Every structure is written in C-alpha cells, then in structure tokens.
Amino acid sequence: WGDWLASRLLRLSDLPEREHLVHPPASIIRRQRTFGYTEEELRLLLVPMARDGAEPIAAMGTDTPIAVLSARPRLLFDYFVQQFAQVTNPPLDALREELVTSLTTSIGPQANLLGQSADHARQIILDFPVLDNGALARIQNLADDPETERTVTIRALYPVDSHARGLADRLEAMCR
C-alpha cells in the first residue's frame, strides 16, 4: 500500500499553480445577485467577518427551513454551516484527534473495493472540501500531464430566459 500511495497519490497543494478566472471588480454586484447574497447578509455577516476575522454572532433560533428543505434558493455555504453546538464528552481535541476532525477529502476514480491494486491510490487529496477558482484550475489542467488523471470540464450554464426547457436541454447535453 505504501508504494502505491507514494507513486499514485496526488496532493492538490503539490500541483503547479495555474492561471484561473479572475473577475473584474465591476462585476461584483452582478455576482452577488447571481449567488443570492442579500444586503442583510453582507452587512451583518460578511462585514464583521472581514473586519474582525471571526465568525459572526447571531441569535440561536431561526424560523427558516434548513437549506436542503428550503423552497427558496440558498447559498452554497448554507448547506455546510453548523448552526448548533454539539457537546462531546470528553471534548474533541482538534490537535490530537486530527483523524476525526480533519476536513481533508479525496477525489478520483473508485476502484473495486474487493480487489487489491494500485488503482485504489489514484486519488487527489484536498485539504478542504470546497474548491476555489485556483484549486479548480489546478485540477482542470491535470490533462497537461500524461502521468495523471484525465479531466473534463462539463459546462452547466444555460440561458436564464429559456427557463425549465433550457435547464432540461443543458442536463441532457451534460449526460451525453
């Protein structure tokens, strides 16, 4: 296993920096609307985090459904936020119990779990499960190296004015 991991495992942080999409500052309002940011979220959540470098403090209760059950569009981050304090006894120690508190994850093909082969180690290790544009550019450019995995970019955008038909057409094209 050690030899397989040494020869096949890739850490995202070890991949070369790649040129990635940089949005012009003038497009910030359009992008905020696209991703569903509200004035309240910007003022009460993002500004304090940027200014103080800490998570914002808010009321414990909320009368809105969790993101996955909401009928309204929600931000990607709403699906990952922990909105309660979970107590463990004894308390978890992130420094000494890194295995159970780590956000590290891997992506890549899944080999047959019952077989033993180097294909099990064909994974890319991510230190954090959400990719930014820089990390995505590194993964997209793996195709430049014949020794690594092949990557394909699947476009999921469709014209907004085409409504449900546009979405259906795009999903069909993605499946091909």
CSV table of N, CA and C in Angstrom, one decimal:
chain,number,residue,atom,x,y,z
A,1,TRP,N,0.8,-1.2,0.0
A,1,TRP,CA,0.0,0.0,0.0
A,1,TRP,C,0.9,1.3,0.0
A,2,GLY,N,1.9,1.2,0.8
A,2,GLY,CA,2.8,2.4,0.9
A,2,GLY,C,3.4,2.8,-0.5
A,3,ASP,N,3.8,1.8,-1.2
A,3,ASP,CA,4.4,2.0,-2.6
A,3,ASP,C,3.3,2.6,-3.5
A,4,TRP,N,2.1,2.0,-3.4
A,4,TRP,CA,1.0,2.5,-4.3
A,4,TRP,C,0.7,4.0,-4.0
A,5,LEU,N,0.6,4.3,-2.7
A,5,LEU,CA,0.3,5.7,-2.3
A,5,LEU,C,1.5,6.6,-2.7
A,6,ALA,N,2.7,6.2,-2.6
A,6,ALA,CA,3.8,7.1,-2.9
A,6,ALA,C,3.9,7.3,-4.4
A,7,SER,N,3.4,6.4,-5.2
A,7,SER,CA,3.5,6.5,-6.7
A,7,SER,C,2.3,7.1,-7.3
A,8,ARG,N,1.1,7.0,-6.7
A,8,ARG,CA,-0.1,7.3,-7.4
A,8,ARG,C,-0.9,8.5,-6.7
A,9,LEU,N,-0.7,8.8,-5.5
A,9,LEU,CA,-1.5,9.8,-4.7
A,9,LEU,C,-1.0,11.2,-5.1
A,10,LEU,N,-1.9,12.1,-5.4
A,10,LEU,CA,-1.5,13.5,-5.6
A,10,LEU,C,-2.1,14.4,-4.6
A,11,ARG,N,-1.4,15.3,-4.1
A,11,ARG,CA,-1.9,16.3,-3.2
A,11,ARG,C,-2.2,17.6,-4.0
A,12,LEU,N,-3.4,18.1,-3.9
A,12,LEU,CA,-3.7,19.3,-4.6
A,12,LEU,C,-2.7,20.4,-4.4
A,13,SER,N,-2.2,20.6,-3.2
A,13,SER,CA,-1.3,21.6,-2.9
A,13,SER,C,0.1,21.4,-3.6
A,14,ASP,N,0.4,20.2,-4.0
A,14,ASP,CA,1.6,19.9,-4.8
A,14,ASP,C,1.5,20.2,-6.3
A,15,LEU,N,0.3,20.4,-6.8
A,15,LEU,CA,0.1,20.6,-8.2
A,15,LEU,C,0.6,22.1,-8.5
A,16,PRO,N,1.1,22.3,-9.7
A,16,PRO,CA,1.5,23.6,-10.0
A,16,PRO,C,0.4,24.7,-10.1
A,17,GLU,N,0.7,25.9,-9.7
A,17,GLU,CA,-0.3,27.0,-9.8
A,17,GLU,C,-0.6,27.1,-11.3
A,18,ARG,N,-1.9,27.4,-11.6
A,18,ARG,CA,-2.3,27.6,-12.9
A,18,ARG,C,-3.1,28.9,-13.0
A,19,GLU,N,-3.1,29.5,-14.2
A,19,GLU,CA,-3.9,30.7,-14.5
A,19,GLU,C,-5.3,30.4,-14.3
A,20,HIS,N,-6.1,31.2,-13.6
A,20,HIS,CA,-7.5,30.9,-13.4
A,20,HIS,C,-8.3,32.2,-13.6
A,21,LEU,N,-9.6,32.0,-13.7
A,21,LEU,CA,-10.5,33.1,-14.0
A,21,LEU,C,-10.5,34.1,-12.8
A,22,VAL,N,-10.2,35.3,-13.2
A,22,VAL,CA,-10.2,36.4,-12.3
A,22,VAL,C,-11.3,37.4,-12.7
A,23,HIS,N,-12.3,37.6,-11.8
A,23,HIS,CA,-13.4,38.5,-12.1
A,23,HIS,C,-13.1,40.0,-12.0
A,24,PRO,N,-13.5,40.8,-12.9
A,24,PRO,CA,-13.2,42.3,-12.7
A,24,PRO,C,-14.0,42.8,-11.6
A,25,PRO,N,-13.5,43.8,-10.8
A,25,PRO,CA,-14.2,44.4,-9.7
A,25,PRO,C,-15.6,44.9,-10.1
A,26,ALA,N,-15.7,45.4,-11.3
A,26,ALA,CA,-17.0,46.0,-11.7
A,26,ALA,C,-18.2,45.0,-11.7
A,27,SER,N,-17.8,43.7,-11.7
A,27,SER,CA,-18.9,42.7,-11.8
A,27,SER,C,-19.3,42.2,-10.5
A,28,ILE,N,-18.9,42.8,-9.4
A,28,ILE,CA,-19.2,42.3,-8.1
A,28,ILE,C,-20.7,42.3,-7.7
A,29,ILE,N,-21.4,43.4,-8.1
A,29,ILE,CA,-22.8,43.4,-7.7
A,29,ILE,C,-23.6,42.3,-8.5
A,30,ARG,N,-23.2,42.2,-9.8
A,30,ARG,CA,-23.9,41.1,-10.6
A,30,ARG,C,-23.6,39.7,-10.0
A,31,ARG,N,-22.4,39.5,-9.6
A,31,ARG,CA,-22.1,38.2,-9.0
A,31,ARG,C,-22.7,38.0,-7.6
A,32,GLN,N,-22.8,39.0,-6.8
A,32,GLN,CA,-23.5,38.9,-5.5
A,32,GLN,C,-25.0,38.6,-5.8
A,33,ARG,N,-25.6,39.2,-6.7
A,33,ARG,CA,-27.0,38.8,-7.0
A,33,ARG,C,-27.1,37.4,-7.6
A,34,THR,N,-26.2,37.0,-8.4
A,34,THR,CA,-26.2,35.7,-9.0
A,34,THR,C,-26.2,34.6,-7.9
A,35,PHE,N,-25.4,34.8,-6.9
A,35,PHE,CA,-25.2,33.8,-5.9
A,35,PHE,C,-26.1,34.1,-4.7
A,36,GLY,N,-27.0,35.0,-4.8
A,36,GLY,CA,-28.1,35.2,-3.8
A,36,GLY,C,-27.7,35.9,-2.5
A,37,TYR,N,-26.6,36.7,-2.5
A,37,TYR,CA,-26.3,37.5,-1.3
A,37,TYR,C,-27.3,38.6,-1.1
A,38,THR,N,-27.7,38.8,0.1
A,38,THR,CA,-28.6,39.9,0.4
A,38,THR,C,-27.9,41.0,1.1
A,39,GLU,N,-28.5,42.2,1.1
A,39,GLU,CA,-27.8,43.4,1.8
A,39,GLU,C,-27.6,43.0,3.2
A,40,GLU,N,-28.6,42.3,3.8
A,40,GLU,CA,-28.5,42.0,5.3
A,40,GLU,C,-27.3,41.0,5.5
A,41,GLU,N,-27.1,40.1,4.7
A,41,GLU,CA,-26.0,39.1,4.8
A,41,GLU,C,-24.7,39.8,4.7
A,42,LEU,N,-24.6,40.7,3.7
A,42,LEU,CA,-23.4,41.5,3.5
A,42,LEU,C,-23.1,42.3,4.7
A,43,ARG,N,-24.1,43.0,5.3
A,43,ARG,CA,-23.9,44.0,6.4
A,43,ARG,C,-23.7,43.3,7.7
A,44,LEU,N,-24.5,42.2,8.0
A,44,LEU,CA,-24.5,41.6,9.3
A,44,LEU,C,-23.5,40.4,9.4
A,45,LEU,N,-23.2,39.8,8.3
A,45,LEU,CA,-22.4,38.6,8.3
A,45,LEU,C,-21.0,38.8,7.8
A,46,LEU,N,-20.9,39.2,6.5
A,46,LEU,CA,-19.6,39.3,5.8
A,46,LEU,C,-18.7,40.5,6.4
A,47,VAL,N,-19.3,41.6,6.6
A,47,VAL,CA,-18.5,42.8,7.1
A,47,VAL,C,-17.9,42.5,8.4
A,48,PRO,N,-18.6,41.9,9.4
A,48,PRO,CA,-18.0,41.6,10.7
A,48,PRO,C,-16.9,40.5,10.5
A,49,MET,N,-17.1,39.6,9.6
A,49,MET,CA,-16.1,38.5,9.5
A,49,MET,C,-14.8,39.1,8.9
A,50,ALA,N,-15.0,40.0,7.9
A,50,ALA,CA,-13.8,40.6,7.2
A,50,ALA,C,-13.1,41.6,8.2
A,51,ARG,N,-13.9,42.3,8.9
A,51,ARG,CA,-13.3,43.3,9.8
A,51,ARG,C,-12.7,42.7,11.0
A,52,ASP,N,-13.3,41.7,11.7
A,52,ASP,CA,-12.8,41.1,12.9
A,52,ASP,C,-12.1,39.8,12.8
A,53,GLY,N,-12.2,39.2,11.6
A,53,GLY,CA,-11.6,37.9,11.5
A,53,GLY,C,-12.2,36.8,12.3
A,54,ALA,N,-13.5,36.9,12.6
A,54,ALA,CA,-14.2,35.9,13.5
A,54,ALA,C,-15.5,35.6,12.9
A,55,GLU,N,-16.1,34.5,13.3
A,55,GLU,CA,-17.5,34.2,12.9
A,55,GLU,C,-18.4,35.2,13.5
A,56,PRO,N,-19.5,35.6,12.8
A,56,PRO,CA,-20.4,36.5,13.4
A,56,PRO,C,-21.3,35.8,14.4
A,57,ILE,N,-21.8,36.6,15.4
A,57,ILE,CA,-22.6,36.1,16.4
A,57,ILE,C,-24.0,36.5,16.1
A,58,ALA,N,-24.9,35.5,16.2
A,58,ALA,CA,-26.3,35.7,15.8
A,58,ALA,C,-27.2,35.0,16.8
A,59,ALA,N,-28.5,35.1,16.6
A,59,ALA,CA,-29.5,34.5,17.5
A,59,ALA,C,-29.4,33.0,17.3
A,60,MET,N,-29.7,32.3,18.4
A,60,MET,CA,-29.7,30.8,18.4
A,60,MET,C,-30.8,30.2,17.5
A,61,GLY,N,-32.0,30.9,17.5
A,61,GLY,CA,-33.2,30.3,16.8
A,61,GLY,C,-33.3,30.9,15.4
A,62,THR,N,-33.9,30.1,14.6
A,62,THR,CA,-34.3,30.6,13.3
A,62,THR,C,-35.6,29.9,12.8
A,63,ASP,N,-36.4,30.7,12.1
A,63,ASP,CA,-37.7,30.1,11.7
A,63,ASP,C,-37.6,29.7,10.2
A,64,THR,N,-36.5,29.7,9.6
A,64,THR,CA,-36.3,29.3,8.2
A,64,THR,C,-35.9,27.8,8.2
A,65,PRO,N,-36.4,27.1,7.1
A,65,PRO,CA,-36.0,25.7,7.0
A,65,PRO,C,-34.5,25.6,6.6
A,66,ILE,N,-34.0,24.5,7.0
A,66,ILE,CA,-32.6,24.2,6.6
A,66,ILE,C,-32.5,24.3,5.1
A,67,ALA,N,-31.3,24.6,4.6
A,67,ALA,CA,-31.1,24.8,3.2
A,67,ALA,C,-31.6,23.7,2.3
A,68,VAL,N,-31.4,22.5,2.6
A,68,VAL,CA,-31.8,21.4,1.8
A,68,VAL,C,-33.3,21.2,1.7
A,69,LEU,N,-34.0,21.7,2.6
A,69,LEU,CA,-35.5,21.6,2.6
A,69,LEU,C,-36.2,22.9,2.2
A,70,SER,N,-35.4,24.0,2.0
A,70,SER,CA,-36.0,25.3,1.6
A,70,SER,C,-36.5,25.3,0.2
A,71,ALA,N,-37.6,26.0,0.0
A,71,ALA,CA,-38.2,26.2,-1.3
A,71,ALA,C,-37.5,27.3,-2.0
A,72,ARG,N,-36.8,28.2,-1.3
A,72,ARG,CA,-36.1,29.3,-1.9
A,72,ARG,C,-34.7,29.0,-2.2
A,73,PRO,N,-34.1,29.7,-3.2
A,73,PRO,CA,-32.7,29.4,-3.4
A,73,PRO,C,-31.8,29.8,-2.3
A,74,ARG,N,-30.8,29.1,-2.0
A,74,ARG,CA,-29.9,29.3,-0.9
A,74,ARG,C,-28.5,29.3,-1.3
A,75,LEU,N,-27.6,30.0,-0.6
A,75,LEU,CA,-26.2,30.0,-0.9
A,75,LEU,C,-25.6,28.6,-0.7
A,76,LEU,N,-24.5,28.3,-1.5
A,76,LEU,CA,-23.8,27.0,-1.3
A,76,LEU,C,-23.4,26.8,0.2
A,77,PHE,N,-22.9,27.9,0.8
A,77,PHE,CA,-22.4,27.8,2.1
A,77,PHE,C,-23.5,27.4,3.2
A,78,ASP,N,-24.7,27.7,2.9
A,78,ASP,CA,-25.8,27.4,3.8
A,78,ASP,C,-26.0,25.9,4.0
A,79,TYR,N,-25.5,25.1,3.0
A,79,TYR,CA,-25.6,23.7,3.2
A,79,TYR,C,-24.5,23.1,4.1
A,80,PHE,N,-23.5,23.9,4.5
A,80,PHE,CA,-22.4,23.4,5.2
A,80,PHE,C,-22.3,24.0,6.6
A,81,VAL,N,-23.1,25.0,6.9
A,81,VAL,CA,-23.0,25.7,8.2
A,81,VAL,C,-23.6,24.9,9.4
A,82,GLN,N,-22.8,24.8,10.4
A,82,GLN,CA,-23.3,24.1,11.6
A,82,GLN,C,-24.0,25.2,12.5
A,83,GLN,N,-25.2,25.0,12.8
A,83,GLN,CA,-26.0,26.1,13.5
A,83,GLN,C,-26.3,25.6,14.9
A,84,PHE,N,-25.6,24.7,15.4
A,84,PHE,CA,-25.8,24.4,16.8
A,84,PHE,C,-24.5,23.9,17.4
A,85,ALA,N,-24.4,23.9,18.7
A,85,ALA,CA,-23.2,23.5,19.4
A,85,ALA,C,-23.4,22.0,19.8
A,86,GLN,N,-22.5,21.2,19.4
A,86,GLN,CA,-22.6,19.8,19.7
A,86,GLN,C,-21.6,19.5,20.8
A,87,VAL,N,-22.0,18.9,21.9
A,87,VAL,CA,-21.1,18.7,23.0
A,87,VAL,C,-20.7,17.2,23.0
A,88,THR,N,-19.4,17.0,23.1
A,88,THR,CA,-18.9,15.6,23.2
A,88,THR,C,-18.2,15.5,24.6
A,89,ASN,N,-18.2,14.3,25.1
A,89,ASN,CA,-17.6,14.1,26.4
A,89,ASN,C,-16.8,12.9,26.4
A,90,PRO,N,-15.5,13.0,26.5
A,90,PRO,CA,-14.7,14.2,26.7
A,90,PRO,C,-14.7,15.0,25.4
A,91,PRO,N,-14.3,16.3,25.5
A,91,PRO,CA,-14.3,17.2,24.4
A,91,PRO,C,-13.3,16.7,23.3
A,92,LEU,N,-13.6,16.9,22.0
A,92,LEU,CA,-12.7,16.6,20.9
A,92,LEU,C,-11.6,17.6,21.0
A,93,ASP,N,-10.4,17.1,20.7
A,93,ASP,CA,-9.2,18.0,20.7
A,93,ASP,C,-8.7,17.9,19.2
A,94,ALA,N,-8.9,19.0,18.5
A,94,ALA,CA,-8.6,19.0,17.0
A,94,ALA,C,-7.1,18.8,16.8
A,95,LEU,N,-6.2,19.2,17.7
A,95,LEU,CA,-4.8,19.0,17.5
A,95,LEU,C,-4.4,17.5,17.7
A,96,ARG,N,-5.0,16.9,18.7
A,96,ARG,CA,-4.6,15.5,19.0
A,96,ARG,C,-5.5,14.5,18.3
A,97,GLU,N,-6.6,14.9,17.8
A,97,GLU,CA,-7.6,14.0,17.1
A,97,GLU,C,-7.9,14.4,15.7
A,98,GLU,N,-6.8,14.7,15.0
A,98,GLU,CA,-6.9,15.2,13.6
A,98,GLU,C,-7.7,14.3,12.7
A,99,LEU,N,-7.5,13.0,12.9
A,99,LEU,CA,-8.2,12.0,12.1
A,99,LEU,C,-9.7,12.2,12.0
A,100,VAL,N,-10.3,12.5,13.2
A,100,VAL,CA,-11.8,12.6,13.2
A,100,VAL,C,-12.2,14.1,13.0
A,101,THR,N,-11.4,15.1,13.1
A,101,THR,CA,-11.8,16.4,12.9
A,101,THR,C,-11.3,17.1,11.6
A,102,SER,N,-10.5,16.3,10.8
A,102,SER,CA,-10.0,16.8,9.6
A,102,SER,C,-11.0,17.0,8.5
A,103,LEU,N,-10.8,18.1,7.7
A,103,LEU,CA,-11.7,18.3,6.6
A,103,LEU,C,-11.1,17.8,5.3
A,104,THR,N,-10.0,17.1,5.4
A,104,THR,CA,-9.3,16.5,4.2
A,104,THR,C,-10.2,15.5,3.6
A,105,THR,N,-10.2,15.5,2.2
A,105,THR,CA,-11.0,14.6,1.5
A,105,THR,C,-10.3,14.2,0.2
A,106,SER,N,-10.7,13.2,-0.5
A,106,SER,CA,-10.0,12.8,-1.7
A,106,SER,C,-11.1,12.7,-2.8
A,107,ILE,N,-10.6,13.0,-4.1
A,107,ILE,CA,-11.4,12.9,-5.2
A,107,ILE,C,-10.7,12.0,-6.2
A,108,GLY,N,-11.4,11.3,-7.1
A,108,GLY,CA,-10.8,10.5,-8.1
A,108,GLY,C,-11.6,9.2,-8.3
A,109,PRO,N,-11.2,8.4,-9.2
A,109,PRO,CA,-11.9,7.2,-9.6
A,109,PRO,C,-11.9,6.2,-8.4
A,110,GLN,N,-13.0,5.5,-8.3
A,110,GLN,CA,-13.2,4.5,-7.2
A,110,GLN,C,-12.9,3.1,-7.8
A,111,ALA,N,-11.9,2.4,-7.3
A,111,ALA,CA,-11.6,1.1,-7.8
A,111,ALA,C,-12.5,0.0,-7.1
A,112,ASN,N,-12.4,-1.2,-7.5
A,112,ASN,CA,-13.2,-2.3,-6.9
A,112,ASN,C,-12.7,-2.5,-5.5
A,113,LEU,N,-13.6,-2.3,-4.5
A,113,LEU,CA,-13.2,-2.4,-3.1
A,113,LEU,C,-12.7,-3.8,-2.7
A,114,LEU,N,-13.1,-4.8,-3.4
A,114,LEU,CA,-12.7,-6.2,-3.1
A,114,LEU,C,-11.3,-6.5,-3.7
A,115,GLY,N,-10.9,-5.7,-4.6
A,115,GLY,CA,-9.6,-6.0,-5.3
A,115,GLY,C,-8.5,-5.3,-4.7
A,116,GLN,N,-7.2,-5.8,-4.9
A,116,GLN,CA,-6.0,-5.1,-4.4
A,116,GLN,C,-5.2,-4.6,-5.6
A,117,SER,N,-5.2,-3.3,-5.8
A,117,SER,CA,-4.4,-2.8,-6.9
A,117,SER,C,-4.0,-1.4,-6.7
A,118,ALA,N,-3.0,-0.9,-7.4
A,118,ALA,CA,-2.6,0.5,-7.3
A,118,ALA,C,-3.6,1.5,-7.7
A,119,ASP,N,-4.7,1.0,-8.4
A,119,ASP,CA,-5.8,1.9,-8.8
A,119,ASP,C,-6.5,2.5,-7.6
A,120,HIS,N,-6.4,1.9,-6.4
A,120,HIS,CA,-7.0,2.4,-5.2
A,120,HIS,C,-6.4,3.8,-4.8
A,121,ALA,N,-5.1,3.9,-5.2
A,121,ALA,CA,-4.4,5.1,-4.8
A,121,ALA,C,-4.5,6.2,-5.8
A,122,ARG,N,-5.2,6.1,-6.8
A,122,ARG,CA,-5.3,7.1,-7.9
A,122,ARG,C,-6.3,8.2,-7.4
A,123,GLN,N,-5.9,9.0,-6.4
A,123,GLN,CA,-6.7,10.0,-5.8
A,123,GLN,C,-6.0,11.3,-5.7
A,124,ILE,N,-6.8,12.4,-5.7
A,124,ILE,CA,-6.2,13.7,-5.4
A,124,ILE,C,-6.7,14.1,-4.0
A,125,ILE,N,-5.8,14.5,-3.2
A,125,ILE,CA,-6.1,14.8,-1.8
A,125,ILE,C,-6.4,16.3,-1.7
A,126,LEU,N,-7.5,16.7,-1.2
A,126,LEU,CA,-7.9,18.1,-0.9
A,126,LEU,C,-7.9,18.4,0.5
A,127,ASP,N,-7.2,19.5,0.9
A,127,ASP,CA,-7.2,19.9,2.3
A,127,ASP,C,-8.5,20.4,2.8
A,128,PHE,N,-9.4,20.8,1.9
A,128,PHE,CA,-10.7,21.4,2.2
A,128,PHE,C,-11.7,21.0,1.2
A,129,PRO,N,-12.9,20.6,1.5
A,129,PRO,CA,-13.8,20.0,0.5
A,129,PRO,C,-14.5,21.0,-0.5
A,130,VAL,N,-14.3,22.3,-0.3
A,130,VAL,CA,-14.8,23.3,-1.3
A,130,VAL,C,-13.7,23.9,-2.1
A,131,LEU,N,-13.8,23.9,-3.4
A,131,LEU,CA,-12.8,24.3,-4.3
A,131,LEU,C,-12.9,25.8,-4.7
A,132,ASP,N,-11.8,26.6,-4.7
A,132,ASP,CA,-11.9,27.9,-5.2
A,132,ASP,C,-11.4,27.9,-6.7
A,133,ASN,N,-11.4,29.0,-7.3
A,133,ASN,CA,-11.0,29.0,-8.7
A,133,ASN,C,-9.6,28.6,-9.0
A,134,GLY,N,-8.7,28.9,-8.1
A,134,GLY,CA,-7.3,28.4,-8.2
A,134,GLY,C,-7.2,26.9,-8.1
A,135,ALA,N,-7.8,26.3,-7.1
A,135,ALA,CA,-7.8,24.9,-7.0
A,135,ALA,C,-8.4,24.2,-8.2
A,136,LEU,N,-9.6,24.7,-8.6
A,136,LEU,CA,-10.2,24.2,-9.8
A,136,LEU,C,-9.4,24.2,-11.0
A,137,ALA,N,-8.6,25.3,-11.2
A,137,ALA,CA,-7.7,25.4,-12.4
A,137,ALA,C,-6.6,24.4,-12.3
A,138,ARG,N,-6.1,24.1,-11.1
A,138,ARG,CA,-5.1,23.1,-11.0
A,138,ARG,C,-5.6,21.7,-11.4
A,139,ILE,N,-6.8,21.4,-11.0
A,139,ILE,CA,-7.4,20.1,-11.4
A,139,ILE,C,-7.8,20.1,-12.8
A,140,GLN,N,-8.3,21.2,-13.4
A,140,GLN,CA,-8.6,21.2,-14.8
A,140,GLN,C,-7.4,21.0,-15.7
A,141,ASN,N,-6.3,21.4,-15.2
A,141,ASN,CA,-5.0,21.3,-16.0
A,141,ASN,C,-4.3,20.0,-15.8
A,142,LEU,N,-4.8,19.1,-15.1
A,142,LEU,CA,-4.1,17.8,-14.9
A,142,LEU,C,-4.0,17.1,-16.3
A,143,ALA,N,-4.8,17.4,-17.2
A,143,ALA,CA,-4.8,16.8,-18.6
A,143,ALA,C,-3.4,17.2,-19.3
A,144,ASP,N,-2.8,18.2,-18.8
A,144,ASP,CA,-1.5,18.6,-19.4
A,144,ASP,C,-0.4,17.6,-19.1
A,145,ASP,N,-0.6,16.8,-18.1
A,145,ASP,CA,0.4,15.8,-17.6
A,145,ASP,C,-0.1,14.4,-18.0
A,146,PRO,N,0.6,13.7,-18.9
A,146,PRO,CA,0.1,12.3,-19.3
A,146,PRO,C,0.2,11.3,-18.1
A,147,GLU,N,0.9,11.6,-17.1
A,147,GLU,CA,1.0,10.6,-16.0
A,147,GLU,C,-0.1,10.7,-15.0
A,148,THR,N,-1.0,11.7,-15.1
A,148,THR,CA,-2.1,11.9,-14.1
A,148,THR,C,-3.4,11.6,-14.8
A,149,GLU,N,-4.4,11.9,-14.0
A,149,GLU,CA,-5.8,11.6,-14.5
A,149,GLU,C,-6.2,12.6,-15.6
A,150,ARG,N,-7.2,12.1,-16.4
A,150,ARG,CA,-7.8,12.9,-17.4
A,150,ARG,C,-8.9,13.7,-16.8
A,151,THR,N,-9.0,15.0,-17.1
A,151,THR,CA,-10.1,15.8,-16.6
A,151,THR,C,-10.9,16.4,-17.8
A,152,VAL,N,-12.1,16.6,-17.5
A,152,VAL,CA,-13.1,17.1,-18.5
A,152,VAL,C,-13.9,18.2,-17.8
A,153,THR,N,-14.1,19.3,-18.4
A,153,THR,CA,-14.9,20.4,-17.9
A,153,THR,C,-16.3,20.3,-18.5
A,154,ILE,N,-17.3,20.1,-17.7
A,154,ILE,CA,-18.7,20.0,-18.2
A,154,ILE,C,-19.4,21.3,-17.9
A,155,ARG,N,-19.8,22.0,-18.9
A,155,ARG,CA,-20.5,23.3,-18.7
A,155,ARG,C,-21.9,23.0,-18.3
A,156,ALA,N,-22.3,23.7,-17.2
A,156,ALA,CA,-23.7,23.5,-16.7
A,156,ALA,C,-24.5,24.8,-16.8
A,157,LEU,N,-24.0,25.8,-17.5
A,157,LEU,CA,-24.7,27.0,-17.7
A,157,LEU,C,-25.8,26.9,-18.8
A,158,TYR,N,-26.9,27.6,-18.6
A,158,TYR,CA,-27.9,27.7,-19.7
A,158,TYR,C,-28.5,29.1,-19.6
A,159,PRO,N,-29.1,29.6,-20.8
A,159,PRO,CA,-29.7,30.9,-20.8
A,159,PRO,C,-30.9,31.0,-19.8
A,160,VAL,N,-30.9,32.0,-18.9
A,160,VAL,CA,-31.9,32.1,-17.9
A,160,VAL,C,-33.3,32.3,-18.6
A,161,ASP,N,-33.3,33.0,-19.7
A,161,ASP,CA,-34.6,33.3,-20.4
A,161,ASP,C,-35.2,32.0,-21.0
A,162,SER,N,-34.5,30.9,-21.0
A,162,SER,CA,-35.0,29.6,-21.6
A,162,SER,C,-35.7,28.8,-20.5
A,163,HIS,N,-35.7,29.3,-19.3
A,163,HIS,CA,-36.4,28.7,-18.2
A,163,HIS,C,-36.2,27.2,-18.1
A,164,ALA,N,-37.3,26.4,-17.8
A,164,ALA,CA,-37.1,25.0,-17.5
A,164,ALA,C,-36.7,24.2,-18.7
A,165,ARG,N,-37.1,24.6,-19.9
A,165,ARG,CA,-36.7,23.9,-21.1
A,165,ARG,C,-35.1,24.1,-21.3
A,166,GLY,N,-34.6,25.2,-21.0
A,166,GLY,CA,-33.1,25.4,-21.1
A,166,GLY,C,-32.4,24.5,-20.1
A,167,LEU,N,-32.9,24.4,-18.9
A,167,LEU,CA,-32.3,23.6,-17.9
A,167,LEU,C,-32.3,22.1,-18.4
A,168,ALA,N,-33.5,21.7,-18.9
A,168,ALA,CA,-33.6,20.3,-19.3
A,168,ALA,C,-32.7,20.0,-20.5
A,169,ASP,N,-32.6,20.9,-21.4
A,169,ASP,CA,-31.7,20.8,-22.6
A,169,ASP,C,-30.2,20.7,-22.1
A,170,ARG,N,-29.9,21.5,-21.2
A,170,ARG,CA,-28.5,21.5,-20.7
A,170,ARG,C,-28.2,20.2,-19.9
A,171,LEU,N,-29.1,19.7,-19.1
A,171,LEU,CA,-28.9,18.5,-18.4
A,171,LEU,C,-28.8,17.3,-19.4
A,172,GLU,N,-29.6,17.3,-20.4
A,172,GLU,CA,-29.5,16.3,-21.4
A,172,GLU,C,-28.1,16.3,-22.1
A,173,ALA,N,-27.6,17.5,-22.5
A,173,ALA,CA,-26.3,17.7,-23.1
A,173,ALA,C,-25.2,17.2,-22.2
A,174,MET,N,-25.3,17.5,-20.9
A,174,MET,CA,-24.3,17.1,-19.9
A,174,MET,C,-24.2,15.5,-19.8
A,175,CYS,N,-25.4,14.9,-20.0
A,175,CYS,CA,-25.4,13.4,-19.9
A,175,CYS,C,-24.8,12.7,-21.1
A,176,ARG,N,-24.7,13.5,-22.2
A,176,ARG,CA,-24.1,12.9,-23.4
A,176,ARG,C,-22.6,13.0,-23.3
